JSON list of C-alpha atoms in Angstrom, two decimals:
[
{"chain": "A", "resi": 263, "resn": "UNK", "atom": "CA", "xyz": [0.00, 0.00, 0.00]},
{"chain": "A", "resi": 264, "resn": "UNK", "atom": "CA", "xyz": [1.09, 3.42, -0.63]},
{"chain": "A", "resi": 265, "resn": "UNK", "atom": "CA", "xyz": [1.52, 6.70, 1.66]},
{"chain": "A", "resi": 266, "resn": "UNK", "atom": "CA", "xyz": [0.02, 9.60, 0.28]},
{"chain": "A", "resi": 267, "resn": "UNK", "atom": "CA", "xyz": [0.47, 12.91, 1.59]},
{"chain": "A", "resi": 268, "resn": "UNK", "atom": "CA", "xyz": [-2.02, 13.94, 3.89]},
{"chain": "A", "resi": 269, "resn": "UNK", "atom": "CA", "xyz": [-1.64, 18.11, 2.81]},
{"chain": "A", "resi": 270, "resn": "UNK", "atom": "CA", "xyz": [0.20, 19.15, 0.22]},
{"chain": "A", "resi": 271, "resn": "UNK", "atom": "CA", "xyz": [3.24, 20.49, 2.08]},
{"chain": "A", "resi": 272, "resn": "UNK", "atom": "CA", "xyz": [3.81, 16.48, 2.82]},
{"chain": "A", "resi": 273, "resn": "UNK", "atom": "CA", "xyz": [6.11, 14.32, 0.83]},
{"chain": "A", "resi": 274, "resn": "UNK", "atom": "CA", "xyz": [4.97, 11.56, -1.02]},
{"chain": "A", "resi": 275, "resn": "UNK", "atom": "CA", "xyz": [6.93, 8.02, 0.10]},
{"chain": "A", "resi": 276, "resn": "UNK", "atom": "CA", "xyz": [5.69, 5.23, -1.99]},
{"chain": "A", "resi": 277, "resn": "UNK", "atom": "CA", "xyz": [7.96, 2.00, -1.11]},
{"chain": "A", "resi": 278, "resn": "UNK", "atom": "CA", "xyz": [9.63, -0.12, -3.88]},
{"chain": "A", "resi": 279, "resn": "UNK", "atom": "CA", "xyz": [6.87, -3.34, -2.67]},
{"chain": "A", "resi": 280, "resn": "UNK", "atom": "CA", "xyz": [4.45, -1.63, -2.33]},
{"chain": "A", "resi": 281, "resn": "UNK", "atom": "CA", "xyz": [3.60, 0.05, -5.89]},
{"chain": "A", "resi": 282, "resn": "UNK", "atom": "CA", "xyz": [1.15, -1.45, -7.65]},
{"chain": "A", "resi": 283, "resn": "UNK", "atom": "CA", "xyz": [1.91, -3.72, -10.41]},
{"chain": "A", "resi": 284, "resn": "UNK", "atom": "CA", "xyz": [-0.04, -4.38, -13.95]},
{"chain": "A", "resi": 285, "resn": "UNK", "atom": "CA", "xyz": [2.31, -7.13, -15.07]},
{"chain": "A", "resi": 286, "resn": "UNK", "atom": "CA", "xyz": [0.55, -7.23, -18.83]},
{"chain": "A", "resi": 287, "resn": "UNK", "atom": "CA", "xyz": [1.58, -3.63, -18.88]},
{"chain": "A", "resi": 288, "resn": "UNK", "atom": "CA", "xyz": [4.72, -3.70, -17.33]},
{"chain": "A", "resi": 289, "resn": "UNK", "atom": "CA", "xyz": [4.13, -0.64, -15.22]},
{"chain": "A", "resi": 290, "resn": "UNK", "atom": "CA", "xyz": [4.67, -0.09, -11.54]},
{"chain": "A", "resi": 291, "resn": "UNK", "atom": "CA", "xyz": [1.89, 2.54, -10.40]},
{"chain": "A", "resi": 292, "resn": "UNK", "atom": "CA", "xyz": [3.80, 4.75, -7.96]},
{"chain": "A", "resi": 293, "resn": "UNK", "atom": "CA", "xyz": [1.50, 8.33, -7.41]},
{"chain": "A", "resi": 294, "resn": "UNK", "atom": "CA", "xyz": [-1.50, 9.41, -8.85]},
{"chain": "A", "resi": 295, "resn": "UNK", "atom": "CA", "xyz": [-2.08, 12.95, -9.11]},
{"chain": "A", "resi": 296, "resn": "UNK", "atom": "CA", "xyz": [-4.95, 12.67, -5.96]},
{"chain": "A", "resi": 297, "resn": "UNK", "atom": "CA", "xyz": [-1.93, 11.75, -4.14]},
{"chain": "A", "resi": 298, "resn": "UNK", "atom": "CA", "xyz": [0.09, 14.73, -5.17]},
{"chain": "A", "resi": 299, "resn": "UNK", "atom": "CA", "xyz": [-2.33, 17.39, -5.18]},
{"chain": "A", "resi": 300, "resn": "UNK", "atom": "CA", "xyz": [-2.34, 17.30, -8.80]},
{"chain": "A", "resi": 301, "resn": "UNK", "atom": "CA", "xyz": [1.12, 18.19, -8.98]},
{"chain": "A", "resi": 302, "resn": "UNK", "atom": "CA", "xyz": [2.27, 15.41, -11.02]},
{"chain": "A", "resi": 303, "resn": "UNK", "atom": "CA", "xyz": [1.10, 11.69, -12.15]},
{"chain": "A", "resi": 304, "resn": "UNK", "atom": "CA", "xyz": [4.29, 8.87, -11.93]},
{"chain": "A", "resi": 305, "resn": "UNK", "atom": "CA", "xyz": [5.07, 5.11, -12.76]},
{"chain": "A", "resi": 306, "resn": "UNK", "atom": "CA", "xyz": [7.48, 3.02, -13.21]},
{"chain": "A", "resi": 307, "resn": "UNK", "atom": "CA", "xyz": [7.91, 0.74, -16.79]},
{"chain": "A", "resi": 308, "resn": "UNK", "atom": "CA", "xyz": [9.82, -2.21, -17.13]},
{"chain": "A", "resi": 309, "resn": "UNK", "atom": "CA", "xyz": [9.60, -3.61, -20.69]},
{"chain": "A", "resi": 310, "resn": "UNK", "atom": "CA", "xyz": [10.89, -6.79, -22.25]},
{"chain": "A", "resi": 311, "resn": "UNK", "atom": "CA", "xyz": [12.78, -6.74, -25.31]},
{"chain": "A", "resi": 312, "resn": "UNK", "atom": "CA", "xyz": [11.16, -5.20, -28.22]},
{"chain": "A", "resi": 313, "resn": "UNK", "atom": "CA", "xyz": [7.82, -4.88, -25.96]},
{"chain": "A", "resi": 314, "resn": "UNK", "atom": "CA", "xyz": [5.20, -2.14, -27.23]},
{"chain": "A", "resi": 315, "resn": "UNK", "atom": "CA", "xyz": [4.59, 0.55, -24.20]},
{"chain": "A", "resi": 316, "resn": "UNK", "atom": "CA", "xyz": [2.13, 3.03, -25.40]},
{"chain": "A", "resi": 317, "resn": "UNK", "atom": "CA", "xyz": [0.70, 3.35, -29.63]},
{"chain": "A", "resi": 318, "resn": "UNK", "atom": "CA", "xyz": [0.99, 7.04, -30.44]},
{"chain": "A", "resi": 319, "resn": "UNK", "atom": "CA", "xyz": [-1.26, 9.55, -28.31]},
{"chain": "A", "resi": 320, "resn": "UNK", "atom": "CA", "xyz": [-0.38, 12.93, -27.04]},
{"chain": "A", "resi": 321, "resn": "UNK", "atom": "CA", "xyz": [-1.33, 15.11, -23.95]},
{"chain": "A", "resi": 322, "resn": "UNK", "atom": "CA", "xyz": [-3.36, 18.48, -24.56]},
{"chain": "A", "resi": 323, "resn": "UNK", "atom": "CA", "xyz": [-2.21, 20.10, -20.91]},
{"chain": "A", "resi": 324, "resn": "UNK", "atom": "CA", "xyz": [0.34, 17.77, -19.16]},
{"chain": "A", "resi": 325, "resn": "UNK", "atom": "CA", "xyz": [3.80, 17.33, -20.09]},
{"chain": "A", "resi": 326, "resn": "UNK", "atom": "CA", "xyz": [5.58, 13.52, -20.02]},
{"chain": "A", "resi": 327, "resn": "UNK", "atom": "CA", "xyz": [9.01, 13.13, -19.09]},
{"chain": "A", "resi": 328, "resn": "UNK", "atom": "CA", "xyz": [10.78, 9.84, -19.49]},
{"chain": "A", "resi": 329, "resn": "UNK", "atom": "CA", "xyz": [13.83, 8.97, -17.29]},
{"chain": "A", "resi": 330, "resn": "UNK", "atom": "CA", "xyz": [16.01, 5.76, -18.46]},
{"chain": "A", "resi": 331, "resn": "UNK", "atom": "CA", "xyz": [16.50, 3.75, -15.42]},
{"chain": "A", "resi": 332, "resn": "UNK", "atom": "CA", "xyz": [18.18, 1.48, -17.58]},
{"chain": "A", "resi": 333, "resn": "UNK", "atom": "CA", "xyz": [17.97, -0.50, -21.45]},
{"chain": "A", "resi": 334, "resn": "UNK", "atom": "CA", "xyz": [16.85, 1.52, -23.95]},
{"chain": "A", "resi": 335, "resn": "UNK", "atom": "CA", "xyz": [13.33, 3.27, -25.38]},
{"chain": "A", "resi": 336, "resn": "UNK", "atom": "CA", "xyz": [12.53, 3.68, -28.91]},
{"chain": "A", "resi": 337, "resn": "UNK", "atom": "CA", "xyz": [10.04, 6.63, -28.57]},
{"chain": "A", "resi": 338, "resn": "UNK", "atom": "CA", "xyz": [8.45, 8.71, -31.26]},
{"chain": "A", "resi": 339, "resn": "UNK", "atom": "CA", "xyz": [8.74, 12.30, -30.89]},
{"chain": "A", "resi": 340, "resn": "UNK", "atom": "CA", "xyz": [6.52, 14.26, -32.99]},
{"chain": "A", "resi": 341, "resn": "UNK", "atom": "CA", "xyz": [7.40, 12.93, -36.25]},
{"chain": "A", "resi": 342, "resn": "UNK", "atom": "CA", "xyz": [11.14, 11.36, -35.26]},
{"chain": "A", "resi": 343, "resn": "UNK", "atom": "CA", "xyz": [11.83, 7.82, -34.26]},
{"chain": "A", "resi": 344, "resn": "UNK", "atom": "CA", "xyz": [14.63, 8.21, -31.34]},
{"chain": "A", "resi": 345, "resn": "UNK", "atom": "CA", "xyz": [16.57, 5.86, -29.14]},
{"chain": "A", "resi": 346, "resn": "UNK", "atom": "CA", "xyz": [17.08, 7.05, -25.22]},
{"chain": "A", "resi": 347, "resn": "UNK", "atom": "CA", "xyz": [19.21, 4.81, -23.26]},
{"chain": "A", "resi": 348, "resn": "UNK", "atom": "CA", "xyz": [20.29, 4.22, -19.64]},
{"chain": "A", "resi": 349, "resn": "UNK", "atom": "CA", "xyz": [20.34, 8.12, -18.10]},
{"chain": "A", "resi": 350, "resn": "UNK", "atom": "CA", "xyz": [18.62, 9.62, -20.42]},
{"chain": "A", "resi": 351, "resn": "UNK", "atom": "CA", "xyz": [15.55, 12.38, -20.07]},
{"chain": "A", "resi": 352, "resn": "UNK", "atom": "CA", "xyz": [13.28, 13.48, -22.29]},
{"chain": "A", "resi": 353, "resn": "UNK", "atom": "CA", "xyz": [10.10, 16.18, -21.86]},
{"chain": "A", "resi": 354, "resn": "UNK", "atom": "CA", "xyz": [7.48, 15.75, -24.33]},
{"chain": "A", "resi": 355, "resn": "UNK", "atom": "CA", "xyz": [5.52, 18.82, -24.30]},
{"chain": "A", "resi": 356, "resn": "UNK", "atom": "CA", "xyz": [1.42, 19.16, -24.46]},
{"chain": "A", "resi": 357, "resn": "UNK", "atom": "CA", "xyz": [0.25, 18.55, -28.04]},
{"chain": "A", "resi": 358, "resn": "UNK", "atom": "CA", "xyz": [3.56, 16.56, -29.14]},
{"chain": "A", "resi": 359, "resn": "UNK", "atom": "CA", "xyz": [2.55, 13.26, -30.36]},
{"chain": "A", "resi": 360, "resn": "UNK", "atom": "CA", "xyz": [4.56, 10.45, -28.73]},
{"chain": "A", "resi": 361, "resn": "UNK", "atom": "CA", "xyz": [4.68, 6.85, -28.63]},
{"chain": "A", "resi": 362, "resn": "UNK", "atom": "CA", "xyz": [6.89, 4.41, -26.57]},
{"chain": "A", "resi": 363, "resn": "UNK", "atom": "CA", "xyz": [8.32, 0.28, -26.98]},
{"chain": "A", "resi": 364, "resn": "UNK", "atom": "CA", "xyz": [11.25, -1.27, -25.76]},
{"chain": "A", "resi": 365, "resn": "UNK", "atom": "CA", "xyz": [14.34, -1.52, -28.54]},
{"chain": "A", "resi": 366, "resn": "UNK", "atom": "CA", "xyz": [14.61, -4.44, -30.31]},
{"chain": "A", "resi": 367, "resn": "UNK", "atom": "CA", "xyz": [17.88, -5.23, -28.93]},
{"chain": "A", "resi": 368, "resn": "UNK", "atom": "CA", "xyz": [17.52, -4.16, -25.20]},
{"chain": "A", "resi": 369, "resn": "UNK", "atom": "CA", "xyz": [15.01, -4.01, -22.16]},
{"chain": "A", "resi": 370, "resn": "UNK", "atom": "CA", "xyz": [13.81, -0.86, -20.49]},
{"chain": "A", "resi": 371, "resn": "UNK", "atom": "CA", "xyz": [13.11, 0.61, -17.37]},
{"chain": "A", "resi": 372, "resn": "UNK", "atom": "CA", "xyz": [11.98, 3.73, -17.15]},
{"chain": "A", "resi": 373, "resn": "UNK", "atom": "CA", "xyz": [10.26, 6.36, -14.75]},
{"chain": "A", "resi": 374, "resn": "UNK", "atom": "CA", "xyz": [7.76, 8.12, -16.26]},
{"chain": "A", "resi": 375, "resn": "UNK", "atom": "CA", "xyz": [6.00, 11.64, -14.52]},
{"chain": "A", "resi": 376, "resn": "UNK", "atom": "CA", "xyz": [3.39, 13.75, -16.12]},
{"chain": "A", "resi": 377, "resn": "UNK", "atom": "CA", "xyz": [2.94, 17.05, -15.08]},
{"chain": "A", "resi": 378, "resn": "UNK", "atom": "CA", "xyz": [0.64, 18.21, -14.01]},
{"chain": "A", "resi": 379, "resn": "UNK", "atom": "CA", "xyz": [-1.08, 15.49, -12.69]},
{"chain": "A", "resi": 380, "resn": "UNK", "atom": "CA", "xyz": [-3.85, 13.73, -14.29]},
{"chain": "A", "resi": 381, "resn": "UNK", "atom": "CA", "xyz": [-5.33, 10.52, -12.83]},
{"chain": "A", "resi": 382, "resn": "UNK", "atom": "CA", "xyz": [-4.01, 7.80, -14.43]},
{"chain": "A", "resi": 383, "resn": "UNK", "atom": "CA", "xyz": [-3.85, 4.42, -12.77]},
{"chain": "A", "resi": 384, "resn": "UNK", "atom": "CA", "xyz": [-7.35, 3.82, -13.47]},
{"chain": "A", "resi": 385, "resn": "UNK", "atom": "CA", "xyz": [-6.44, 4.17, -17.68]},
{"chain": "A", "resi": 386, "resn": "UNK", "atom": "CA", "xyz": [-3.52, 1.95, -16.87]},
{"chain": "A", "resi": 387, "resn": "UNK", "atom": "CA", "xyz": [-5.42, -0.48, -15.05]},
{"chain": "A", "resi": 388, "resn": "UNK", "atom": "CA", "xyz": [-7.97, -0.35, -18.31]},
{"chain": "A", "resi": 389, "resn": "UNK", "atom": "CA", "xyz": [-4.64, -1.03, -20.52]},
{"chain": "A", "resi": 390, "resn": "UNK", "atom": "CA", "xyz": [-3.78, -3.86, -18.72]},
{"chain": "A", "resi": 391, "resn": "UNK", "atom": "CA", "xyz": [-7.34, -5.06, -19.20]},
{"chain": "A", "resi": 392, "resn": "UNK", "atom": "CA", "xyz": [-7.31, -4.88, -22.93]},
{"chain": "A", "resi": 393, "resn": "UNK", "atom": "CA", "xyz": [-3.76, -6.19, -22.77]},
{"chain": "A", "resi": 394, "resn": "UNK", "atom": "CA", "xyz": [-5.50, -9.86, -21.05]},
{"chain": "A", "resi": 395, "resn": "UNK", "atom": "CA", "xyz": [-8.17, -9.55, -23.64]},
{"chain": "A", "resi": 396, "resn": "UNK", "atom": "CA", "xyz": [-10.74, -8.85, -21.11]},
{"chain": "A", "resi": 397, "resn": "UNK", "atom": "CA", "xyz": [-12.07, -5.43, -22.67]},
{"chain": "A", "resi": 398, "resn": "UNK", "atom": "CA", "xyz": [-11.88, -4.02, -26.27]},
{"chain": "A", "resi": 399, "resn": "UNK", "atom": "CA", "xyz": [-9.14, -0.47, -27.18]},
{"chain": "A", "resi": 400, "resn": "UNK", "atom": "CA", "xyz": [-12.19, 0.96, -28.03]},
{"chain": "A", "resi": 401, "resn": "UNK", "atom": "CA", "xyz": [-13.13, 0.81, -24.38]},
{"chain": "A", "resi": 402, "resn": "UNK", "atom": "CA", "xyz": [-10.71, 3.86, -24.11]},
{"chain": "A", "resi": 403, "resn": "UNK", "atom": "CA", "xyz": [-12.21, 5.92, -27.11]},
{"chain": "A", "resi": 404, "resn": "UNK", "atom": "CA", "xyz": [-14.57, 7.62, -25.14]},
{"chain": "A", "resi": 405, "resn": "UNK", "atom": "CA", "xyz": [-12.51, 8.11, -21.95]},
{"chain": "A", "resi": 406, "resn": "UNK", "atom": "CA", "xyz": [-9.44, 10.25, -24.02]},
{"chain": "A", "resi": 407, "resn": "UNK", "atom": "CA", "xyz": [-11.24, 13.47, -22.27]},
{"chain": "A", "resi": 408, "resn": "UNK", "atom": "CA", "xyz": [-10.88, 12.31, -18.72]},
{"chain": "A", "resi": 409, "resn": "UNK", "atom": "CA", "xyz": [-7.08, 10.69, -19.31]},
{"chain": "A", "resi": 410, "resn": "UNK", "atom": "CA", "xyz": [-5.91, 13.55, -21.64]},
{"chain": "A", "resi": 411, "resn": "UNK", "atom": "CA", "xyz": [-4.69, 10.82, -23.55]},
{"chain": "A", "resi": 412, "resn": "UNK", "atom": "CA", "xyz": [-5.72, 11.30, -26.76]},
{"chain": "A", "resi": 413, "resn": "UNK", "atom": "CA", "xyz": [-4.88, 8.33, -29.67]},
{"chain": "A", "resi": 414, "resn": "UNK", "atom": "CA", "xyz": [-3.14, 9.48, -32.81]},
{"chain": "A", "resi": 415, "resn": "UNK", "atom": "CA", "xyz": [-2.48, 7.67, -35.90]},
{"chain": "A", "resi": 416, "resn": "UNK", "atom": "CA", "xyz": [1.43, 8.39, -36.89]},
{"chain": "A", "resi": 417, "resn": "UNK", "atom": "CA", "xyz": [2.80, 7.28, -40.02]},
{"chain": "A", "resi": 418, "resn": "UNK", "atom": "CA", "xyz": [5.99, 7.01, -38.50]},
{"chain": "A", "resi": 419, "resn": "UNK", "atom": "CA", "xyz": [5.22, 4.68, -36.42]}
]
């Protein structure tokens, strides 16, 4: 179980066993942004080799930053296909359409914060859902609103 802050001049602790995992997803649910006063929204990947993260979306008002723990994401930036490996950051702005899979060639672990906040561990928990086959993507389509997670079709991608 996590500790939240009880008023937003408290930190946020969230121990290593006690984040939430979605195994299908590969994502370690760490604080939501009800836990940080809307502040900021944060998880954890870990992706197999070649494993898909997120299809191409964008954020209308947060920002996502990806930290490489360690491995190596491909990620789609706009309309360019990088690599980020073990220390790297990246910001993706609002409006930027991004995308996110482990490289072919390497795992990844990655933290990943959007700012400011949005709640978010109930769309991953829907992810993870689809992912076992137990509800449809278009299960999402009507939820992009409430997620600011909007799905983009990018022929780079």
């Amino acid at each position: 179980m996590s500790v939240l802050a009880a008023s937003p001049h408290d930190p946020i602790v969230v121990r290593a066993d006690d984040a939430e995992h979605l195994p299908e997803v590969g994502h370690y649910l760490l604080a939501d942004a009800s836990a940080s006063n809307g502040a900021l929204s944060a998880h954890r990947i870990q992706l197999a080799r070649g494993a898909d993260g997120a299809v191409p979306h964008r954020h209308n008002h947060s920002s996502e930053l990806f930290f490489i723990i360690d491995g190596a994401l491909e990620l789609l930036v706009g309309s360019e296909i990088i690599t980020a490996g073990s220390g790297d950051f990246l910001v993706v702005p609002p409006r930027c359409d991004h995308a996110f899979r482990a490289n072919l060639n390497s795992t990844a672990d990655a933290l990943i914060v959007i700012t400011p906040g949005v709640e978010r561990f109930t769309y991953l928990r829907q992810v993870a859902r689809i992912r076992r086959g137990e509800a449809g993507r278009d299960s999402l389509l009507t939820e992009q609103d409430r997620y600011d997670t909007h799905f983009v079709t990018s022929p780079a991608w």
